[in-house]
mmCIF file of C-alpha atoms in Angstrom:
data_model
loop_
_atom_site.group_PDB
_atom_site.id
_atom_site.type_symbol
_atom_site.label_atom_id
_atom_site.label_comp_id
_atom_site.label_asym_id
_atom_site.label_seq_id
_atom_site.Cartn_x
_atom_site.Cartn_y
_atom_site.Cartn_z
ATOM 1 C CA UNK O 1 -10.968 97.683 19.086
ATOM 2 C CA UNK O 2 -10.078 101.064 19.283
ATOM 3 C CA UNK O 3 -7.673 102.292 22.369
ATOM 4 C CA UNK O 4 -6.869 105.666 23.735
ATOM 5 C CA UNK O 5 -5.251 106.835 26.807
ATOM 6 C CA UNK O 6 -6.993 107.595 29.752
ATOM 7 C CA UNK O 7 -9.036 111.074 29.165
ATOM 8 C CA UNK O 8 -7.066 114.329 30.366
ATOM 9 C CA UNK O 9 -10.030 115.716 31.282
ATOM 10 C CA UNK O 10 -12.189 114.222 34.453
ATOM 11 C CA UNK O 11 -15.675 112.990 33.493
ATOM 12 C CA UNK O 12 -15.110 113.610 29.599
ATOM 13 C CA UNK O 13 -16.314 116.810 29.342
ATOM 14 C CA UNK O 14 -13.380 118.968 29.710
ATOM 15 C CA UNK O 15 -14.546 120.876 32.361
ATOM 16 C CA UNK O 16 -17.686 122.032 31.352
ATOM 17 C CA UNK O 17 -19.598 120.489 33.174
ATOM 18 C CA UNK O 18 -23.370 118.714 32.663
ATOM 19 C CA UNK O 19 -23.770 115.245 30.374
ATOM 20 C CA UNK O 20 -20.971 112.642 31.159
ATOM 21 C CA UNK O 21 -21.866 110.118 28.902
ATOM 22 C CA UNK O 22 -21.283 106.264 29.312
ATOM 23 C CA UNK O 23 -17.534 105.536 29.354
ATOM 24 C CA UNK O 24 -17.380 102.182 28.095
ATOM 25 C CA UNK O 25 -16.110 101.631 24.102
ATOM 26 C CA UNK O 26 -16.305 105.549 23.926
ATOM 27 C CA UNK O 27 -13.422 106.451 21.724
ATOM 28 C CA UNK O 28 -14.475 110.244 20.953
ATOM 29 C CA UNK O 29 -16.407 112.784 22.836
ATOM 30 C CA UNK O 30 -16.918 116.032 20.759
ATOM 31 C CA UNK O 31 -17.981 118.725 23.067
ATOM 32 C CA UNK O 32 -17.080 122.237 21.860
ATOM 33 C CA UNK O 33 -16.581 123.766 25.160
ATOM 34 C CA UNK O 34 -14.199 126.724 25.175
ATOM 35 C CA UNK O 35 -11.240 125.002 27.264
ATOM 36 C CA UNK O 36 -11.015 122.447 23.827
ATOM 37 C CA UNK O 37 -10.714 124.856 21.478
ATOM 38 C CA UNK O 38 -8.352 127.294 19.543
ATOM 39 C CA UNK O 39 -9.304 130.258 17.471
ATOM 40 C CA UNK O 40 -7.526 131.451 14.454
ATOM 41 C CA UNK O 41 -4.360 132.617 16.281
ATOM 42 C CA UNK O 42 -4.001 129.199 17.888
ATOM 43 C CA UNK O 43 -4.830 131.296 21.166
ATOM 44 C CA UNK O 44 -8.029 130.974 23.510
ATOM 45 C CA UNK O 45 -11.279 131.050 21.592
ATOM 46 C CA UNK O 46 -13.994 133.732 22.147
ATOM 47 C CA UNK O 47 -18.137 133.614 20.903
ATOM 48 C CA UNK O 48 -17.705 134.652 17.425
ATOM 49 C CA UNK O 49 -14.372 133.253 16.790
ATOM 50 C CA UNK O 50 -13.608 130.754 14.360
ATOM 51 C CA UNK O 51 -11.912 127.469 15.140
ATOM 52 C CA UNK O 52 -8.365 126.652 14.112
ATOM 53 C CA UNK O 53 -8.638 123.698 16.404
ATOM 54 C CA UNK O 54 -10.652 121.093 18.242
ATOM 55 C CA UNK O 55 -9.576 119.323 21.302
ATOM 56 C CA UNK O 56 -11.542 115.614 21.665
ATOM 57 C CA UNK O 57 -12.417 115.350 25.096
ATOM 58 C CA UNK O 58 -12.375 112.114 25.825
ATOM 59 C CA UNK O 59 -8.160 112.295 25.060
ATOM 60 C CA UNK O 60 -7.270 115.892 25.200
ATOM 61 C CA UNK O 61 -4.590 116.347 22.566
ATOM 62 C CA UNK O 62 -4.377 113.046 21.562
ATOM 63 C CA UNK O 63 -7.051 113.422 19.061
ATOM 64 C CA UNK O 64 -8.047 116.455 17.624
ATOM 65 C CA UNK O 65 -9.601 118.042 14.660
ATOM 66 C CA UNK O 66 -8.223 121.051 12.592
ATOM 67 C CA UNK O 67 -8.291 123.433 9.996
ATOM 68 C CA UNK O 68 -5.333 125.502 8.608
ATOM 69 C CA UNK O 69 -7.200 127.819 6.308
ATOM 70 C CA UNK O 70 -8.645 130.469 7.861
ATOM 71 C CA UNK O 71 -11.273 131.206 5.107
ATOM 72 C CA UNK O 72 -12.599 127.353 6.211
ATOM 73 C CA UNK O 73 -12.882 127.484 9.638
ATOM 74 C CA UNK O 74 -16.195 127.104 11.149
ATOM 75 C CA UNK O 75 -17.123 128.734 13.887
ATOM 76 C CA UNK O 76 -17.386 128.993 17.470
ATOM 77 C CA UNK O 77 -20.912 130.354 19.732
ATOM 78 C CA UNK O 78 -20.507 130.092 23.737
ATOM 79 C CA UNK O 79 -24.293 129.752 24.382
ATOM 80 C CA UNK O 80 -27.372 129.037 23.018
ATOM 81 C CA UNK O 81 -30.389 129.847 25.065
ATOM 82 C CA UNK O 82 -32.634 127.283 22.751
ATOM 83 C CA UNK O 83 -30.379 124.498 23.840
ATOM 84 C CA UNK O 84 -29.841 125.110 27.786
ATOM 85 C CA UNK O 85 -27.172 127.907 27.391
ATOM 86 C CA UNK O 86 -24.551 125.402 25.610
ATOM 87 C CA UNK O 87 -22.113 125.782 23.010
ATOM 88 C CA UNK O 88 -22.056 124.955 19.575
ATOM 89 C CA UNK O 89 -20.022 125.236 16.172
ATOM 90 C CA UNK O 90 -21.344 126.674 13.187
ATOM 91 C CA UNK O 91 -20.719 124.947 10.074
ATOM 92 C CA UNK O 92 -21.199 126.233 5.924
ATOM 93 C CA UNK O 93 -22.964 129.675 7.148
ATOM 94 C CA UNK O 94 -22.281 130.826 3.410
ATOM 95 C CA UNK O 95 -21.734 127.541 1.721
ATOM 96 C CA UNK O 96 -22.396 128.080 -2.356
ATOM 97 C CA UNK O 97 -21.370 124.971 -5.075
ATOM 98 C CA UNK O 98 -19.107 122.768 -4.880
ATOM 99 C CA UNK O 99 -15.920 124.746 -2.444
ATOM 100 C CA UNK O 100 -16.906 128.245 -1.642
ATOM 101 C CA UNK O 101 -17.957 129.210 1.754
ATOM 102 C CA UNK O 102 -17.436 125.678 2.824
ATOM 103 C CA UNK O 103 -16.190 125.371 6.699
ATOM 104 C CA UNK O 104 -15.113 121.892 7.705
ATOM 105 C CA UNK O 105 -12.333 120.054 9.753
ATOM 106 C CA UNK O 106 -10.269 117.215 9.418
ATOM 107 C CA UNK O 107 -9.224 114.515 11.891
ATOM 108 C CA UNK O 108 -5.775 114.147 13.453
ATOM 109 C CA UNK O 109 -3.147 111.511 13.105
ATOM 110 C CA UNK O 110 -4.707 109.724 10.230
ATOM 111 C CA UNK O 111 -7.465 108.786 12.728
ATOM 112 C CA UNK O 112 -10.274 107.508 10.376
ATOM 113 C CA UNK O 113 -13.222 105.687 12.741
ATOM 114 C CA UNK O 114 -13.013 102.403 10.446
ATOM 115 C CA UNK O 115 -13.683 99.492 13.387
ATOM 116 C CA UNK O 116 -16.251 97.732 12.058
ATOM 117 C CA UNK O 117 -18.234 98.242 14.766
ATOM 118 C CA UNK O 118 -19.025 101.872 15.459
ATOM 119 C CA UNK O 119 -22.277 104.200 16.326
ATOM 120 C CA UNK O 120 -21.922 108.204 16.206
ATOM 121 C CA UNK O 121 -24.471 110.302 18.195
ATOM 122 C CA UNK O 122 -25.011 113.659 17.290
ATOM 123 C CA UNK O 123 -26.735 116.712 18.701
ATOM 124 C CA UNK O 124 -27.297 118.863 15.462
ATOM 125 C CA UNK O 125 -29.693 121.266 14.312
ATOM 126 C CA UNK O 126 -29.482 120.786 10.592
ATOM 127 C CA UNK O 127 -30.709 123.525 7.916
ATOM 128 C CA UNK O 128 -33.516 122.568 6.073
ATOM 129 C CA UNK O 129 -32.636 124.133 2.825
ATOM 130 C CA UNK O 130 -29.100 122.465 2.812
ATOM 131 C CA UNK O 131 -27.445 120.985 -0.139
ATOM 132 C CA UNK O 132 -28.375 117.786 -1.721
ATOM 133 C CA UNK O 133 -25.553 114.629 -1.730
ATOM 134 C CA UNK O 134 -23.077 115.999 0.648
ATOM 135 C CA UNK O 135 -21.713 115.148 4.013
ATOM 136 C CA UNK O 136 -21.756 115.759 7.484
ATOM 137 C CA UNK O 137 -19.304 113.496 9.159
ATOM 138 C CA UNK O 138 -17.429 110.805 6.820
ATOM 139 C CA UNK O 139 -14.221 108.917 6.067
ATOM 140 C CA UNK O 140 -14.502 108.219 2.267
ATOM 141 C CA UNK O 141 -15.411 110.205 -0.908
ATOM 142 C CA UNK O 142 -18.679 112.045 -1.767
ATOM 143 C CA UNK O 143 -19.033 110.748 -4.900
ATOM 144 C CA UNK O 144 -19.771 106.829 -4.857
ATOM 145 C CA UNK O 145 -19.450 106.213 -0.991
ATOM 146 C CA UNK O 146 -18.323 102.590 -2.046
ATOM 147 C CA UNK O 147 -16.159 102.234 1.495
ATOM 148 C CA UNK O 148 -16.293 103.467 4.369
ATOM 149 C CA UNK O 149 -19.266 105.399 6.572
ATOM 150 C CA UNK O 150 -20.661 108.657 5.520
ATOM 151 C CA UNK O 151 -23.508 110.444 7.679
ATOM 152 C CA UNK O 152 -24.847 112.429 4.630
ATOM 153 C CA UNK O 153 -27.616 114.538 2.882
ATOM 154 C CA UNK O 154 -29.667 112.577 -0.078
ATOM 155 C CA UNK O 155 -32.098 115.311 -0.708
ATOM 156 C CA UNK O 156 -32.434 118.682 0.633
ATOM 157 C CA UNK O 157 -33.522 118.414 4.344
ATOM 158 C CA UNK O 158 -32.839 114.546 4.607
ATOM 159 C CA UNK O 159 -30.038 112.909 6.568
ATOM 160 C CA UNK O 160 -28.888 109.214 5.824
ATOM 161 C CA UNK O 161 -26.100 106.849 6.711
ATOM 162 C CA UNK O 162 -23.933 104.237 4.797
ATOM 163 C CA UNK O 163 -21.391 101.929 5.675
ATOM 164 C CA UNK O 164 -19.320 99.993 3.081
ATOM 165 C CA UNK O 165 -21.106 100.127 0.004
ATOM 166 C CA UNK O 166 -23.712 103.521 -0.620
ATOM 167 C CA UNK O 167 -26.324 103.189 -2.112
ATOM 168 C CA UNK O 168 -26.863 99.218 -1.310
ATOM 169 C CA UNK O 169 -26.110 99.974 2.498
ATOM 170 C CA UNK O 170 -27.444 103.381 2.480
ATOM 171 C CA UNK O 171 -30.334 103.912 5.310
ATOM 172 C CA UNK O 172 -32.824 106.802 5.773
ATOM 173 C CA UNK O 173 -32.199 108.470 9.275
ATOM 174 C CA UNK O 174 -34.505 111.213 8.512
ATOM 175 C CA UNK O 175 -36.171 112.146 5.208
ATOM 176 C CA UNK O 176 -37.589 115.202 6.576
ATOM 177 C CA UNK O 177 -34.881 116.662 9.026
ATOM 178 C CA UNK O 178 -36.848 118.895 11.474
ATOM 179 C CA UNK O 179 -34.085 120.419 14.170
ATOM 180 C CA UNK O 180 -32.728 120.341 16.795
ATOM 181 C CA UNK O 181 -32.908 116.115 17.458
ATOM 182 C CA UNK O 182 -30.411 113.827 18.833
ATOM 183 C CA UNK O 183 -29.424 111.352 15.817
ATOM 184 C CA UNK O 184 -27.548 108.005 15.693
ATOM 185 C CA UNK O 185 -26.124 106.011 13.140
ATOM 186 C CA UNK O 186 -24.633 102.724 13.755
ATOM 187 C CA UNK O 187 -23.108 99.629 12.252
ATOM 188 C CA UNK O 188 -21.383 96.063 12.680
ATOM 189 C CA UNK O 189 -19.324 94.983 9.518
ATOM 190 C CA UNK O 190 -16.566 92.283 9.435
ATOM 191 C CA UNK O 191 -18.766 89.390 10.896
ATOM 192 C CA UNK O 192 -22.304 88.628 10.986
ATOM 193 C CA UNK O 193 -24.968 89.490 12.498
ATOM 194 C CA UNK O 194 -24.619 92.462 10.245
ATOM 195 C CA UNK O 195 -26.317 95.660 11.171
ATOM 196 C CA UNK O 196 -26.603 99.414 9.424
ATOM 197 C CA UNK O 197 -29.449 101.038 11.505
ATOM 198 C CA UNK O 198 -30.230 105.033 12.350
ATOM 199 C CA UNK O 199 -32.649 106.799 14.388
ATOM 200 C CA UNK O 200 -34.193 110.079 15.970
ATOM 201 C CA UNK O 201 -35.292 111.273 18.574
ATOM 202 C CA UNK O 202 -39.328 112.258 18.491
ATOM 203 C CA UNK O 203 -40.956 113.326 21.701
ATOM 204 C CA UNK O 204 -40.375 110.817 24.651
ATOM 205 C CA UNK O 205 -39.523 108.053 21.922
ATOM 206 C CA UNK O 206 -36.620 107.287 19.335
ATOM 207 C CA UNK O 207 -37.250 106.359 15.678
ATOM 208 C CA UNK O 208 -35.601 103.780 13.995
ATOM 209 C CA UNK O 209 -34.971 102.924 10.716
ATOM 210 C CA UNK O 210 -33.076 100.073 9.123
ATOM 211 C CA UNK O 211 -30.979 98.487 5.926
ATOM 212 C CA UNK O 212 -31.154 94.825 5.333
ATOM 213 C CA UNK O 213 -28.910 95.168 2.390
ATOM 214 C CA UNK O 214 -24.719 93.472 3.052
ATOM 215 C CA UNK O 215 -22.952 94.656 -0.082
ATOM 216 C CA UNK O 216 -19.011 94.801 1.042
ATOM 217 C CA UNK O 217 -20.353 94.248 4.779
ATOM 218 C CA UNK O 218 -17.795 90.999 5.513
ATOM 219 C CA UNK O 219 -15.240 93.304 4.320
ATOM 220 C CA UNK O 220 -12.322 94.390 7.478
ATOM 221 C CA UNK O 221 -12.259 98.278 8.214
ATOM 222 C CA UNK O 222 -15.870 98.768 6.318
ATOM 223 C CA UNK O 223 -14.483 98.099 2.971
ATOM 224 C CA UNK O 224 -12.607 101.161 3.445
ATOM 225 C CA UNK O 225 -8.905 99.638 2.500
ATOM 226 C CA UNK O 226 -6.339 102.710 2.870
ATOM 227 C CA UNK O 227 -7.559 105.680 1.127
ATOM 228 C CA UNK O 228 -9.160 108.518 3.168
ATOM 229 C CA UNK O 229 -8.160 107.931 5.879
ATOM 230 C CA UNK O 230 -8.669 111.026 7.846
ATOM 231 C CA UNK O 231 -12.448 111.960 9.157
ATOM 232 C CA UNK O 232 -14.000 114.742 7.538
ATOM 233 C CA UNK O 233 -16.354 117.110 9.729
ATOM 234 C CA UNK O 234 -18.555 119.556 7.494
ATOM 235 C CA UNK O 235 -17.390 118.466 4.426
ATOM 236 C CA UNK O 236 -16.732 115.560 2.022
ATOM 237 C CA UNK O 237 -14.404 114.754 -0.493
ATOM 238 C CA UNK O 238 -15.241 114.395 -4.233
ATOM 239 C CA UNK O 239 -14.855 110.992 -6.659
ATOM 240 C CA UNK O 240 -10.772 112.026 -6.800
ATOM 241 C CA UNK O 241 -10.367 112.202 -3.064
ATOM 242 C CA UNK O 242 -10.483 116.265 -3.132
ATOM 243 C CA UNK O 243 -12.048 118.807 -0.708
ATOM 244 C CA UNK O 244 -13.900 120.492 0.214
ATOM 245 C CA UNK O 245 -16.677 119.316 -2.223
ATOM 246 C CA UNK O 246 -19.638 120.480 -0.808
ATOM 247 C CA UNK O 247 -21.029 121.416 2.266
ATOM 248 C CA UNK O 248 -24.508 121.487 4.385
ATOM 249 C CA UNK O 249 -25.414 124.048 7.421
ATOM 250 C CA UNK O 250 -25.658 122.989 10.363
ATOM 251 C CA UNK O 251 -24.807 123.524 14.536
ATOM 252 C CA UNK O 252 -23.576 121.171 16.339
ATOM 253 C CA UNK O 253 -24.014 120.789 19.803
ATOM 254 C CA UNK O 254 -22.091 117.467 20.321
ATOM 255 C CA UNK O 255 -21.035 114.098 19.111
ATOM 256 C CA UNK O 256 -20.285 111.053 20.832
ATOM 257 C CA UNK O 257 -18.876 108.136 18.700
ATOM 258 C CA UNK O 258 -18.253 104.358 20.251
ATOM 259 C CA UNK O 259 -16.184 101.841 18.893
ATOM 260 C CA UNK O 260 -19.122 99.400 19.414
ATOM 261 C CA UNK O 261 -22.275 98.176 17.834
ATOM 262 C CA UNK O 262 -24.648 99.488 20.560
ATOM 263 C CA UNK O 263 -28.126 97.904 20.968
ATOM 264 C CA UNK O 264 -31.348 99.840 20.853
ATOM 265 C CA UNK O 265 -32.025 100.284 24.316
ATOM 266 C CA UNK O 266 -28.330 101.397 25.114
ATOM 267 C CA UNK O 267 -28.569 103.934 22.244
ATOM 268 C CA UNK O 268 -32.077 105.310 23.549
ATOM 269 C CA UNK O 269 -30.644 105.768 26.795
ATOM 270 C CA UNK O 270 -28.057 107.728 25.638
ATOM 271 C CA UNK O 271 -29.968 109.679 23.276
ATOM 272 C CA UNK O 272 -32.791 110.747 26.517
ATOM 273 C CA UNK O 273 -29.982 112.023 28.228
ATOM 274 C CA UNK O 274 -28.448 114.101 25.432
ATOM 275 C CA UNK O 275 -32.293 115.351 24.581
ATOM 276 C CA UNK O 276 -32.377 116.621 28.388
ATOM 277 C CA UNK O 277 -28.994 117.740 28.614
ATOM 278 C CA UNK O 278 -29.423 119.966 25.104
ATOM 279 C CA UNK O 279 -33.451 120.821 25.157
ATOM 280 C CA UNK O 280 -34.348 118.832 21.625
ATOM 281 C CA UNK O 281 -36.627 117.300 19.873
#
């Protein structure tokens, strides 16, 4: 199990008010509100900026994600009037082949998400015409996805998950990504039952979709041994372990990730209040 300190800011969301989401096994909350955020300068971020630096809010500075290069960093919007006035960050604006244009950060502290029982929730609005095989949030390489979880693209528009072993444990979250939804991807690995399940939200209702397949799923730290292991956010890394390699377009509006298996009607609650809070589909 996963352990942080107590969060530095009250309620989780750093100040910015609205959606406080469930406390309990929450290990990351992702909310790009200014007060978490540095721009290029390391100094207070303004709409337009890029971001050097991202503050989790759930710990303050005990977790954060970054990016030294400034020709990387993705950047940072104050509002959005489609999505109740909140903030997002902009990733891959002009991402082109394999590196260039890519924006993407990296995790702190060799923090990699590898409990073997985790589930991510994401408020994204995901481009339609975005690259083929590449990642969105992962701890392992681009190329193979043997170990570890990758939230990825499998064909343009699509977004899939796999834990342990891709493509035996790979799942369909999407095929046809239509944004702005609340997502979720979640897994148990380690000891059985077994699970690798995804879903979306669609009108009142969420989605689901499952793999039944347990390649590498009794595996410790989902197969993922010790390469990789810093998260990747925008970005994945190729079969060598490089990066960038790749990247897909996409805001993102928030992203909760819990350090346990959730069930169904836990994750649907969730995912109704995070399709009020941020006006989706």
């Amino acid at each position: 199990m996963i352990t942080f300190p107590t969060s530095l800011y009250a309620g989780g969301d750093s100040g910015g008010g609205g959606y406080t989401p469930p406390q309990t096994d929450l290990v990351s909350d992702w909310n790009p509100v200014a007060a978490t955020l540095q721009n290029s300068s390391s100094g207070a971020i303004a709409d337009g900026e890029v971001v050097s630096r991202w503050d989790d809010s759930k710990t303050g500075s005990s977790l954060y994600m970054d990016q030294g290069s400034n020709a990387a960093m993705p950047e940072w919007f104050e509002s959005d009037s489609n999505r109740n006035n909140k903030p997002y960050i902009r990733f891959n604006r002009n991402a082109s082949g394999s590196s260039s244009g890519v924006t993407w950060l990296q995790t702190s502290s060799q923090f990699a998400y590898d409990d073997s029982r985790m589930t991510f929730y994401l408020v994204i609005d995901y481009d339609s015409n975005t690259e083929s095989y590449t990642d969105v949030f992962t701890n392992t390489i681009d190329s193979g996805w043997d170990e570890g979880f990758s939230i990825h693209s499998q064909s343009s528009g699509s977004i899939h998950g796999s834990v342990a072993s891709w493509a035996s444990n790979d799942v369909t979250i999407k095929s046809s990504f239509s944004s702005p939804r609340v997502i979720v991807y979640k897994f148990r690995t380690g000891t059985t039952p077994y699970s690798n399940r995804g879903g979306y939200t669609f009108g009142s209702s969420v989605t689901w979709n499952s793999d039944s397949s347990t390649t590498n799923m009794n595996q410790p730290r989902q197969n993922l041994g010790s390469n990789y292991s810093r998260a990747l956010l925008g970005t994945g890394r190729n079969g060598s372990g490089n990066l960038p390699y790749y990247g897909m377009g996409f805001n993102l509006y928030r992203m909760l990730i819990y350090d346990e298996n959730h069930t169904d009607a836990e994750s649907e609650a969730i995912m109704a209040d995070l399709k009020a809070e941020y006006n989706t589909l």
